[in-house]
Short mmCIF file of C-alpha atoms and ligand atoms in Angstrom, two decimals:
data_model
loop_
_atom_site.label_atom_id
_atom_site.label_comp_id
_atom_site.label_asym_id
_atom_site.label_seq_id
_atom_site.Cartn_x
_atom_site.Cartn_y
_atom_site.Cartn_z
CA MET A 483 65.41 -72.12 18.58
CA SER A 484 62.93 -72.23 15.97
CA ASP A 485 64.02 -69.00 14.76
CA MET A 486 68.10 -69.94 14.59
CA ILE A 487 65.32 -72.97 12.22
CA LYS A 488 64.88 -71.11 9.15
CA THR A 489 67.23 -68.45 9.73
CA GLY A 490 70.63 -70.46 10.05
CA ILE A 491 71.74 -67.50 12.10
CA ILE A 492 72.92 -68.09 16.12
CA LYS A 493 73.23 -65.18 17.78
CA GLY A 494 76.60 -65.31 19.39
CA ALA A 495 77.99 -62.86 22.10
CA THR A 496 80.44 -60.76 19.25
CA GLY A 497 77.48 -60.73 16.15
CA ASP A 498 76.08 -62.88 14.27
CA TRP A 499 77.10 -66.35 13.38
CA GLU A 500 75.89 -68.49 9.64
CA MET A 501 75.58 -72.35 9.60
CA VAL A 502 77.09 -73.93 6.61
CA MET A 503 76.10 -77.48 5.86
CA GLY A 504 77.69 -80.18 2.97
CA LEU A 505 74.59 -83.64 3.11
CA GLU A 506 76.10 -87.11 2.43
CA VAL A 507 72.72 -89.07 1.69
CA HIS A 508 73.63 -93.41 2.15
CA ALA A 509 71.03 -95.03 -0.21
CA GLN A 510 70.01 -98.44 -0.84
CA VAL A 511 69.77 -99.49 -3.68
CA THR A 512 66.20 -101.43 -3.91
CA SER A 513 67.60 -105.08 -4.81
CA ASN A 514 67.19 -108.42 -4.31
CA ALA A 515 71.20 -109.48 -4.50
CA LYS A 516 74.07 -107.48 -3.17
CA LEU A 517 76.37 -105.50 -5.13
CA PHE A 518 78.43 -108.07 -6.11
CA SER A 519 76.97 -111.30 -4.83
CA GLY A 520 73.69 -112.98 -5.29
CA SER A 521 72.33 -112.77 -1.32
CA SER A 522 69.58 -111.67 -0.45
CA THR A 523 69.28 -107.86 0.95
CA GLU A 524 65.81 -108.55 1.99
CA PHE A 525 65.52 -107.17 5.77
CA GLY A 526 65.06 -108.58 8.95
CA SER A 527 66.35 -112.15 7.50
CA GLU A 528 67.52 -113.94 11.00
CA PRO A 529 71.82 -112.80 11.54
CA ASN A 530 74.28 -114.01 8.97
CA SER A 531 72.04 -116.30 7.03
CA ASN A 532 72.48 -114.12 4.04
CA VAL A 533 75.91 -114.26 3.30
CA SER A 534 78.44 -116.33 0.44
CA LEU A 535 81.66 -116.46 0.45
CA VAL A 536 82.00 -113.48 -1.35
CA ASP A 537 80.18 -111.37 1.93
CA ALA A 538 82.26 -113.09 3.47
CA ALA A 539 85.33 -112.65 2.30
CA MET A 540 86.94 -115.85 1.84
CA PRO A 541 89.86 -116.04 0.46
CA GLY A 542 89.41 -116.34 -3.17
CA MET A 543 86.13 -115.16 -4.00
CA LEU A 544 85.88 -112.41 -6.24
CA PRO A 545 83.04 -109.62 -6.54
CA VAL A 546 80.95 -109.88 -9.71
CA ILE A 547 78.46 -107.13 -10.26
CA ASN A 548 75.43 -106.46 -10.56
CA GLY A 549 74.00 -104.49 -13.69
CA GLU A 550 70.78 -104.24 -11.81
CA CYS A 551 71.84 -101.51 -8.92
CA VAL A 552 74.55 -99.61 -11.59
CA ARG A 553 71.36 -99.15 -13.85
CA GLN A 554 69.50 -97.99 -10.50
CA ALA A 555 72.35 -95.62 -9.77
CA VAL A 556 72.14 -93.49 -12.67
CA ARG A 557 68.34 -93.81 -13.34
CA THR A 558 68.81 -91.83 -9.82
CA GLY A 559 71.92 -89.05 -11.47
CA LEU A 560 69.20 -88.66 -14.19
CA ALA A 561 66.40 -88.03 -11.99
CA LEU A 562 68.85 -85.57 -9.75
CA GLY A 563 69.42 -84.13 -13.40
CA ALA A 564 73.45 -84.84 -12.98
CA GLN A 565 75.64 -85.77 -15.67
CA ILE A 566 76.53 -89.45 -15.54
CA ASN A 567 79.64 -90.88 -16.22
CA LYS A 568 80.17 -92.97 -18.86
CA TYR A 569 83.07 -93.98 -17.19
CA SER A 570 83.56 -94.80 -13.62
CA VAL A 571 86.19 -96.94 -11.50
CA PHE A 572 85.81 -99.56 -8.20
CA ASP A 573 88.02 -98.43 -5.57
CA ARG A 574 89.42 -100.15 -2.54
CA LYS A 575 88.74 -98.27 0.47
CA ASN A 576 91.03 -99.42 2.99
CA TYR A 577 90.35 -99.88 7.34
CA PHE A 578 89.56 -102.07 9.74
CA TYR A 579 87.07 -103.42 11.42
CA GLN A 580 85.01 -106.01 12.42
CA ASP A 581 82.56 -105.33 10.95
CA LEU A 582 84.25 -105.27 7.66
CA PRO A 583 86.05 -108.62 6.62
CA GLN A 584 87.66 -108.02 3.51
CA GLY A 585 90.06 -105.00 5.52
CA TYR A 586 88.43 -102.45 3.08
CA GLN A 587 84.85 -101.57 1.23
CA ILE A 588 85.22 -102.00 -2.12
CA SER A 589 83.62 -98.19 -3.11
CA GLN A 590 84.28 -95.14 -5.70
CA PHE A 591 86.95 -92.40 -5.12
CA LYS A 592 88.38 -90.48 -7.92
CA GLN A 593 85.45 -91.58 -11.15
CA PRO A 594 82.35 -92.29 -9.88
CA VAL A 595 79.21 -93.47 -12.01
CA VAL A 596 77.70 -89.72 -11.63
CA GLY A 597 78.78 -85.95 -10.93
CA GLU A 598 77.08 -83.09 -10.72
CA GLY A 599 73.26 -82.20 -10.25
CA ILE A 600 70.52 -79.92 -8.33
CA ILE A 601 68.23 -80.95 -5.91
CA ARG A 602 65.28 -78.59 -5.81
CA LEU A 603 63.95 -77.12 -2.66
CA ASP A 604 60.39 -75.48 -2.61
CA MET A 605 60.08 -73.97 0.84
CA GLU A 606 56.94 -73.30 3.58
CA ASP A 607 57.14 -69.32 2.40
CA GLY A 608 56.45 -70.70 -1.20
CA SER A 609 60.14 -69.88 -2.72
CA VAL A 610 63.06 -72.16 -3.98
CA ARG A 611 66.47 -73.01 -3.23
CA ASP A 612 68.51 -75.50 -5.38
CA ILE A 613 71.07 -77.77 -3.78
CA GLY A 614 74.12 -78.61 -6.12
CA VAL A 615 74.76 -82.47 -6.22
CA GLU A 616 78.38 -82.75 -5.97
CA ARG A 617 78.31 -86.59 -7.22
CA ILE A 618 76.86 -90.07 -6.26
CA HIS A 619 78.99 -93.12 -6.17
CA LEU A 620 78.41 -96.84 -5.12
CA GLU A 621 79.67 -98.58 -2.66
CA GLN A 622 79.64 -101.84 -0.40
CA ASP A 623 77.74 -101.71 3.27
CA ALA A 624 79.71 -103.14 6.03
CA GLY A 625 78.50 -105.94 8.49
CA LYS A 626 76.57 -105.43 11.50
CA SER A 627 78.48 -105.18 14.54
CA LEU A 628 75.71 -106.32 17.84
CA HIS A 629 76.86 -104.96 21.48
CA ASP A 630 73.77 -105.39 23.18
CA GLN A 631 73.69 -109.14 23.15
CA ASP A 632 76.61 -109.95 25.18
CA PRO A 633 77.53 -108.78 28.83
CA HIS A 634 81.55 -110.20 27.47
CA TYR A 635 80.98 -110.15 23.35
CA THR A 636 80.84 -108.27 19.88
CA PHE A 637 78.44 -110.39 17.70
CA VAL A 638 78.65 -109.52 13.91
CA ASP A 639 75.99 -109.69 11.47
CA LEU A 640 77.33 -109.82 7.59
CA ASN A 641 73.49 -110.19 6.56
CA ARG A 642 74.32 -106.23 5.21
CA SER A 643 78.15 -106.62 4.43
CA GLY A 644 78.13 -106.15 0.87
CA VAL A 645 74.87 -104.00 0.57
CA ALA A 646 74.55 -101.44 -2.93
CA LEU A 647 74.21 -98.23 -1.30
CA MET A 648 75.19 -95.26 -3.27
CA GLU A 649 76.44 -92.52 -1.38
CA ILE A 650 74.63 -88.69 -2.95
CA VAL A 651 77.89 -86.25 -1.58
CA SER A 652 75.40 -82.94 -1.78
CA LYS A 653 77.88 -79.10 -1.78
CA PRO A 654 78.19 -76.84 1.48
CA ASP A 655 75.78 -74.91 -0.57
CA LEU A 656 73.08 -75.50 2.65
CA ARG A 657 72.67 -72.57 5.45
CA THR A 658 69.63 -73.49 7.51
CA PRO A 659 68.72 -76.46 9.51
CA GLU A 660 64.90 -76.37 7.38
CA GLU A 661 67.01 -76.94 3.80
CA ALA A 662 68.67 -79.45 5.15
CA GLY A 663 65.89 -80.76 6.28
CA ASN A 664 64.26 -80.59 3.12
CA TYR A 665 66.58 -81.60 1.35
CA VAL A 666 66.51 -84.90 3.48
CA LYS A 667 62.78 -84.66 2.31
CA LYS A 668 62.91 -84.15 -1.14
CA LEU A 669 65.61 -86.87 -2.27
CA ARG A 670 64.17 -89.67 0.09
CA SER A 671 60.61 -88.68 -1.79
CA ILE A 672 62.44 -87.96 -5.30
CA LEU A 673 63.97 -92.06 -5.04
CA ARG A 674 60.53 -93.59 -3.94
CA TYR A 675 58.65 -91.46 -6.87
CA ILE A 676 61.73 -93.52 -9.98
CA GLY A 677 61.98 -96.31 -7.08
CA SER A 678 65.55 -97.15 -6.46
CA CYS A 679 64.96 -96.66 -2.81
CA ASP A 680 62.35 -97.48 -0.09
CA GLY A 681 63.82 -94.04 2.05
CA ASN A 682 63.14 -96.39 4.95
CA MET A 683 65.13 -94.72 7.49
CA GLU A 684 63.39 -96.09 9.84
CA GLU A 685 65.11 -99.33 8.74
CA GLY A 686 68.14 -97.27 8.05
CA SER A 687 67.72 -98.36 3.90
CA MET A 688 68.24 -94.32 3.87
CA ARG A 689 70.85 -92.19 6.35
CA ALA A 690 72.69 -89.23 6.30
CA ASP A 691 76.30 -87.72 7.96
CA VAL A 692 75.63 -84.32 8.32
CA ASN A 693 78.71 -82.19 8.02
CA VAL A 694 78.13 -78.63 10.11
CA SER A 695 80.31 -75.36 10.06
CA VAL A 696 80.05 -71.54 10.82
CA ARG A 697 81.45 -68.81 9.44
CA ARG A 698 81.27 -64.85 9.72
CA LYS A 699 78.71 -64.37 6.67
CA GLY A 700 80.92 -63.25 3.22
CA GLU A 701 83.46 -64.80 5.20
CA PRO A 702 85.78 -68.49 4.38
CA PHE A 703 84.46 -71.96 5.33
CA GLY A 704 84.58 -72.41 8.52
CA THR A 705 85.94 -76.92 9.68
CA ARG A 706 83.85 -79.22 9.89
CA CYS A 707 82.53 -81.83 11.97
CA GLU A 708 80.82 -84.68 10.66
CA LEU A 709 77.34 -86.02 12.38
CA LYS A 710 77.23 -89.67 11.62
CA ASN A 711 73.88 -91.73 10.52
CA MET A 712 71.40 -89.44 11.46
CA ASN A 713 68.33 -91.70 10.66
CA SER A 714 65.76 -88.84 11.15
CA VAL A 715 64.71 -85.63 9.69
CA ARG A 716 63.94 -83.83 13.71
CA PHE A 717 67.01 -85.07 15.00
CA ILE A 718 69.22 -83.46 12.03
CA ILE A 719 67.05 -80.67 12.26
CA GLN A 720 68.42 -80.58 16.30
CA ALA A 721 71.70 -81.70 15.77
CA ILE A 722 72.44 -79.18 13.50
CA CYS A 723 71.53 -76.54 16.36
CA TYR A 724 72.93 -77.67 18.39
CA GLU A 725 76.35 -78.24 16.67
CA ALA A 726 76.75 -74.79 15.38
CA GLN A 727 75.57 -73.34 18.83
CA ARG A 728 78.54 -75.48 20.23
CA GLN A 729 81.26 -74.21 17.89
CA VAL A 730 80.30 -70.95 17.83
CA ASP A 731 80.49 -70.95 21.50
CA ILE A 732 83.90 -72.54 21.00
CA LEU A 733 84.97 -70.07 18.54
CA GLU A 734 83.71 -66.30 20.76
CA ALA A 735 85.71 -68.28 23.54
CA GLY A 736 88.97 -68.14 21.48
CA GLY A 737 89.21 -72.03 20.63
CA THR A 738 89.60 -73.69 17.57
CA ILE A 739 87.04 -75.90 15.79
CA ASP A 740 89.05 -79.72 15.71
CA GLN A 741 87.39 -81.73 12.16
CA GLU A 742 86.09 -84.08 13.70
CA THR A 743 82.67 -87.48 13.50
CA ARG A 744 80.82 -86.69 15.74
CA LEU A 745 77.35 -88.90 17.62
CA PHE A 746 74.13 -87.22 18.43
CA ASP A 747 72.09 -88.48 21.37
CA ALA A 748 68.49 -88.03 20.82
CA ASN A 749 68.06 -88.73 24.14
CA LYS A 750 70.44 -84.98 25.75
CA GLY A 751 69.45 -83.81 22.81
CA GLU A 752 73.43 -82.79 22.36
CA THR A 753 76.40 -84.32 19.47
CA ARG A 754 79.45 -85.94 21.11
CA SER A 755 83.55 -86.78 19.42
CA MET A 756 83.65 -90.58 18.51
CA ARG A 757 86.43 -90.19 16.80
CA SER A 758 88.47 -87.22 14.77
CA LYS A 759 88.40 -87.69 11.00
CA GLU A 760 90.58 -89.63 9.14
CA GLU A 761 91.66 -88.18 6.11
CA ALA A 762 91.97 -89.17 1.67
CA HIS A 763 94.73 -91.02 2.28
CA ASP A 764 94.88 -92.46 4.96
CA TYR A 765 92.29 -95.05 3.71
CA ARG A 766 95.04 -96.23 0.34
CA TYR A 767 92.19 -95.48 -2.03
CA PHE A 768 93.35 -97.98 -5.05
CA PRO A 769 91.39 -99.17 -8.20
CA ASP A 770 90.03 -102.57 -7.53
CA PRO A 771 91.94 -104.80 -9.83
CA ASP A 772 88.84 -107.71 -9.52
CA LEU A 773 86.81 -105.38 -11.02
CA LEU A 774 86.78 -103.85 -14.69
CA PRO A 775 86.05 -100.01 -15.10
CA LEU A 776 81.97 -99.42 -16.24
CA GLU A 777 81.78 -98.06 -19.59
CA PHE A 778 78.47 -97.15 -20.18
CA ASP A 779 76.64 -96.48 -24.17
CA ASP A 780 74.28 -93.91 -24.51
CA ALA A 781 71.85 -96.56 -25.89
CA PHE A 782 72.23 -97.72 -21.94
CA ILE A 783 71.55 -94.37 -20.63
CA GLU A 784 68.87 -93.38 -22.60
CA LYS A 785 66.59 -96.12 -22.03
CA CYS A 786 67.32 -95.41 -18.10
CA ARG A 787 66.24 -92.77 -18.80
CA GLU A 788 63.19 -93.77 -20.13
CA SER A 789 62.15 -95.56 -17.62
CA LEU A 790 61.77 -92.62 -14.87
CA PRO A 791 57.80 -91.72 -14.04
CA GLU A 792 57.12 -88.54 -14.11
CA LEU A 793 58.68 -87.03 -11.25
CA PRO A 794 58.06 -84.40 -8.55
CA ASP A 795 59.38 -80.76 -9.80
CA GLU A 796 56.83 -82.03 -13.32
CA LYS A 797 54.47 -83.35 -11.68
CA LYS A 798 53.88 -79.65 -8.87
CA ASP A 799 54.46 -78.39 -13.05
CA ARG A 800 51.67 -79.55 -14.52
CA LEU A 801 49.50 -79.59 -11.31
CA MET A 802 49.40 -76.31 -11.49
CA ASN A 803 49.36 -74.99 -14.66
CA GLU A 804 47.35 -77.66 -16.19
CA LEU A 805 44.27 -78.74 -14.24
CA GLY A 806 44.99 -74.81 -11.93
CA LEU A 807 45.78 -76.85 -8.56
CA SER A 808 47.31 -73.97 -5.83
CA ALA A 809 50.32 -73.61 -5.11
CA TYR A 810 49.90 -74.71 -1.79
CA ASN A 811 47.84 -78.46 -2.45
CA ALA A 812 49.94 -78.98 -5.62
CA SER A 813 52.58 -79.83 -3.39
CA VAL A 814 51.24 -81.28 -0.31
CA ILE A 815 50.29 -83.49 -3.81
CA VAL A 816 53.51 -84.44 -5.01
CA ALA A 817 55.26 -84.07 -1.52
CA ASP A 818 55.41 -87.78 -1.58
CA LYS A 819 54.70 -90.73 -3.78
CA GLU A 820 51.72 -92.30 -2.01
CA ASN A 821 50.15 -88.65 -2.22
CA ALA A 822 50.76 -88.27 -5.49
CA ASP A 823 49.39 -91.88 -6.70
CA TYR A 824 46.60 -91.09 -4.42
CA TYR A 825 45.74 -87.84 -6.01
CA ASP A 826 45.46 -90.01 -9.55
CA ALA A 827 43.33 -92.47 -8.85
CA LEU A 828 40.73 -90.30 -6.93
CA LEU A 829 40.53 -88.05 -9.66
CA ALA A 830 40.61 -90.95 -12.55
CA ALA A 831 37.75 -92.67 -10.73
CA LEU A 832 36.10 -89.39 -10.32
CA VAL A 833 36.35 -88.79 -14.30
CA LYS A 834 35.27 -92.08 -15.20
CA GLY A 835 32.63 -91.78 -12.92
CA THR A 836 31.15 -88.27 -13.70
CA GLY A 837 31.96 -88.07 -17.28
CA LYS A 838 33.18 -84.95 -16.71
CA SER A 839 36.36 -83.12 -17.25
CA GLN A 840 39.71 -83.93 -15.61
CA LYS A 841 40.63 -79.62 -15.57
CA GLU A 842 36.74 -79.34 -13.93
CA LEU A 843 37.22 -81.67 -11.36
CA ALA A 844 40.66 -80.84 -10.06
CA GLN A 845 41.15 -79.02 -7.55
CA GLN A 846 37.60 -79.68 -6.23
CA ALA A 847 39.73 -82.68 -5.95
CA SER A 848 42.51 -81.92 -4.47
CA ASN A 849 40.66 -79.82 -2.15
CA TRP A 850 38.81 -82.60 0.00
CA MET A 851 42.41 -84.88 -0.17
CA THR A 852 44.03 -82.26 1.87
CA SER A 853 41.86 -80.83 4.31
CA ASP A 854 39.06 -82.94 4.40
CA LEU A 855 40.97 -86.88 3.94
CA PHE A 856 44.23 -85.93 5.33
CA GLY A 857 43.06 -84.18 8.23
CA ALA A 858 40.86 -87.57 9.14
CA LEU A 859 44.28 -89.57 8.84
CA ASN A 860 46.24 -87.09 11.24
CA LYS A 861 43.44 -87.38 13.42
CA ALA A 862 43.33 -91.77 13.00
CA SER A 863 47.55 -91.40 12.69
CA LYS A 864 47.41 -93.17 9.65
CA ASN A 865 49.40 -92.67 7.31
CA ILE A 866 47.43 -92.94 3.55
CA SER A 867 48.50 -96.06 2.11
CA HIS A 868 46.35 -97.38 5.27
CA SER A 869 43.50 -94.85 4.39
CA PRO A 870 40.03 -97.11 5.34
CA VAL A 871 38.98 -94.79 2.27
CA SER A 872 40.29 -95.79 -1.28
CA PRO A 873 40.80 -93.26 -3.65
CA GLU A 874 37.53 -95.24 -5.38
CA ALA A 875 35.40 -94.51 -2.65
CA GLY A 876 36.71 -91.10 -2.16
CA ALA A 877 35.05 -90.72 -6.18
CA GLU A 878 32.25 -91.88 -5.24
CA LEU A 879 31.29 -89.44 -2.11
CA LEU A 880 33.15 -86.88 -5.04
CA GLY A 881 30.59 -87.52 -6.70
CA LEU A 882 27.45 -87.56 -5.48
CA VAL A 883 28.70 -83.78 -5.06
CA VAL A 884 29.05 -82.64 -8.24
CA ASP A 885 25.95 -84.63 -9.27
CA GLY A 886 23.76 -82.52 -6.78
CA THR A 887 22.18 -86.19 -4.73
CA ILE A 888 23.84 -84.68 -2.14
CA SER A 889 25.60 -80.66 -0.67
CA GLY A 890 29.09 -80.90 0.47
CA ARG A 891 28.27 -79.80 4.00
CA ILE A 892 26.30 -83.39 3.66
CA ALA A 893 29.07 -84.86 1.91
CA LYS A 894 31.23 -84.19 5.44
CA ASP A 895 29.80 -86.05 7.06
CA VAL A 896 28.99 -88.80 5.09
CA PHE A 897 32.97 -88.85 3.97
CA GLU A 898 33.48 -89.68 8.29
CA GLU A 899 31.11 -92.03 8.18
CA MET A 900 32.71 -93.67 5.75
CA PHE A 901 36.16 -93.03 7.45
CA GLU A 902 35.03 -95.06 10.78
CA SER A 903 32.72 -97.86 8.68
CA GLY A 904 34.44 -98.25 5.56
CA LYS A 905 31.41 -98.32 4.11
CA GLY A 906 30.01 -96.21 0.57
CA ALA A 907 29.24 -92.62 0.23
CA ALA A 908 25.52 -94.01 -1.71
CA ALA A 909 25.51 -96.78 0.99
CA ILE A 910 25.58 -93.90 3.83
CA VAL A 911 23.17 -91.23 1.75
CA GLU A 912 20.22 -94.14 1.09
CA GLU A 913 20.23 -95.90 4.29
CA LYS A 914 20.07 -91.87 6.18
CA GLY A 915 18.22 -90.32 4.04
CA LEU A 916 20.88 -87.18 2.78
CA LYS A 917 19.89 -86.85 -0.15
CA GLN A 918 18.95 -83.64 -0.99
CA VAL A 919 17.03 -82.16 -1.70
CA SER A 920 16.06 -79.55 -5.09
CA ASP A 921 12.18 -80.27 -6.06
CA THR A 922 11.05 -77.16 -5.89
CA GLY A 923 7.91 -77.14 -4.80
CA ALA A 924 8.96 -79.01 -1.59
CA ILE A 925 11.83 -76.72 -0.15
CA GLU A 926 8.65 -73.00 -1.60
CA ALA A 927 6.67 -74.88 1.28
CA ILE A 928 8.69 -74.93 3.85
CA VAL A 929 10.05 -71.46 2.82
CA ASP A 930 6.62 -70.38 2.55
CA ASP A 931 6.41 -71.05 6.31
CA ILE A 932 9.21 -69.66 7.53
CA ILE A 933 8.26 -66.96 5.41
CA THR A 934 4.78 -67.02 7.43
CA ASN A 935 6.42 -67.49 10.99
CA ASN A 936 8.96 -64.60 11.13
CA PRO A 937 6.42 -61.74 10.15
CA GLY A 938 9.40 -59.11 12.11
CA GLN A 939 12.42 -60.31 9.64
CA VAL A 940 10.40 -60.32 6.63
CA GLU A 941 10.20 -56.86 7.23
CA GLN A 942 13.20 -55.51 7.89
CA TYR A 943 14.97 -57.85 5.48
CA ARG A 944 12.45 -56.04 3.09
CA SER A 945 13.56 -52.40 3.79
CA GLY A 946 16.89 -53.26 3.93
CA LYS A 947 18.66 -54.91 5.75
CA ASP A 948 20.47 -57.36 3.07
CA LYS A 949 22.51 -59.91 6.21
CA LEU A 950 18.70 -61.04 7.73
CA PHE A 951 19.24 -63.11 3.95
CA GLY A 952 21.30 -65.61 5.54
CA PHE A 953 19.48 -66.20 8.44
CA PHE A 954 16.25 -67.30 5.62
CA VAL A 955 18.51 -69.70 4.26
CA GLY A 956 19.85 -71.16 7.61
CA GLN A 957 15.87 -71.71 8.68
CA THR A 958 15.62 -73.63 5.49
CA MET A 959 18.65 -75.23 5.92
CA LYS A 960 17.27 -76.28 9.30
CA ALA A 961 13.96 -77.29 8.36
CA THR A 962 15.44 -79.27 5.66
CA GLN A 963 18.22 -81.31 8.31
CA GLY A 964 20.84 -79.42 5.20
CA LYS A 965 19.49 -81.54 3.11
CA ALA A 966 17.81 -79.17 0.76
CA ASN A 967 19.54 -77.76 -2.11
CA PRO A 968 21.32 -75.05 -1.74
CA ALA A 969 21.36 -73.19 -5.48
CA VAL A 970 17.75 -74.28 -5.70
CA VAL A 971 16.74 -72.22 -1.03
CA ASN A 972 19.03 -69.10 -2.74
CA GLU A 973 16.93 -68.96 -5.84
CA ILE A 974 13.51 -69.36 -4.22
CA LEU A 975 13.83 -67.64 -1.26
CA ARG A 976 14.82 -64.74 -3.74
CA LYS A 977 11.89 -65.38 -5.53
CA LYS A 978 9.56 -64.64 -2.62
CA LEU A 979 11.19 -62.11 0.08
CA ASP A 980 12.65 -59.39 -3.15
CA GLY A 981 9.85 -60.88 -5.87
P1 ADP B 2266 84.54 -86.88 3.74
O1 ADP B 2266 83.84 -88.66 2.77
O2 ADP B 2266 85.41 -87.01 3.70
O3 ADP B 2266 83.73 -86.31 4.64
P2 ADP B 2266 83.43 -85.77 1.48
O4 ADP B 2266 84.24 -84.90 0.12
O5 ADP B 2266 82.66 -86.96 0.14
O6 ADP B 2266 84.48 -86.08 2.11
O7 ADP B 2266 81.74 -85.13 1.71
C1 ADP B 2266 81.87 -83.90 2.16
C2 ADP B 2266 80.56 -83.00 2.63
O8 ADP B 2266 81.10 -82.07 3.52
C3 ADP B 2266 80.04 -82.66 0.83
O9 ADP B 2266 78.16 -83.34 1.47
C4 ADP B 2266 80.69 -80.96 1.20
O10 ADP B 2266 79.25 -79.84 1.19
C5 ADP B 2266 80.30 -80.93 2.85
N1 ADP B 2266 81.38 -79.60 3.28
C6 ADP B 2266 83.02 -79.30 3.07
N2 ADP B 2266 82.92 -78.03 3.53
C7 ADP B 2266 82.42 -78.27 4.46
C8 ADP B 2266 82.23 -76.65 5.60
N3 ADP B 2266 83.04 -76.05 4.97
N4 ADP B 2266 80.51 -77.25 6.42
C9 ADP B 2266 80.39 -77.46 5.85
N5 ADP B 2266 79.60 -78.69 5.08
C10 ADP B 2266 81.22 -78.57 4.24
MG1 MG B 2267 82.12 -87.74 5.32
#
């Protein structure tokens, strides 16, 4: 299975099959009010407390477009390098369901607000894959049916009814489960950088419909099945593997794939049929007569563009090309907005504290962050936004290494203590007397002792066993409890042993 995740190839009895995936991601637009009404979008409110007459579809109510949601959709399009359509139309998508009081969803069909764009994936092996985005359209969310509150009745909560969603539709460019997972992570990261969606998959602010088909390499696309409402990257990967294998089994047995909507059961690790897939014409789409088309001028689009922050791809390039970070460190740091913000704050505080340039400090700061800090956070199952060591506290610690007050070795112990106790680095160093000894006289005295006490090793070293130099360094460090400045130790040992 892990092979299949990376290769997207299924080894069937009759030969190899290739997977093809396309994702439709529903991302809730960050906005205080709904798409066509002033009701609150707050998560976790009392059921049916955020429902206006518009959201409940009372007769005669009229939708009014929320400009902020439109602005966020345009910013998202720009962040994906996509075509912004200056003229777009809202349509009614008609269907009946108890949690859809209007009897139709207001969506965009033929003329969406955003056209084609691209999402760049950084693969684990360092390669890059560009995945096409077909379109982004704005639409309303439906309410929620609660089937588990009563043995006889289904309840309906309309709090989500009318909340603005962006549907971001990819081209069928994804070829492996790993790519599909990376696509979702990268998209979520971009949405968080620009603040158009909080990307919170557990709360349902971002969910994906995953379309899966299989084919022989080089043949036309096969019939797809759609796995509905997936809300975790891990499940997406599992579900694709299961579903692709299921399709191969059917095809190899001489069967055909029915185009249908399926649900992934995370407990069983299986997908099962939910309903046969509707065709667009079943929905009787038509332009909503209550809403004017959206029309933008260049100035509006430019303003949206100016409001974008540095995006993950740009940031990664800058960290590598201008600050000299390794590709690995750069991609770990930019992968999440929280990481990137932490790093920026760490580096800024370190520059301020030491008076050195960003370039001189960048790699050291990124090494500490990606190994020491992330290691400790992982071990404690903590998110960086809940790190007990703030960027400023981290900079204080690194500053002590940079100015030679403590050695890199001691810094690791000090960091452990900071992480545990929340105390500052300088205070810990002071309290425990961990200051690095750079005093030449003190170190010379210790080295003299060691030379006197180890005549055999000195003899061997002097007759050519160079490797023993490390032994003397180790002895000196031990005698000073690791506090001797390694550069000074080296220099004195060279002088005394070689000189
Ligand atoms: P619908 O709303 O009917 O699902 P969309 O056009 O909105 O149709 O979305 C179709 C999605 O399915 C897109 O993400 C597209 O990339 C993907 N897709 C289309 N054909 C295939 C295929 N043969 N195999 C896998 N994915 C596909
Ligand atoms: Mg679909």
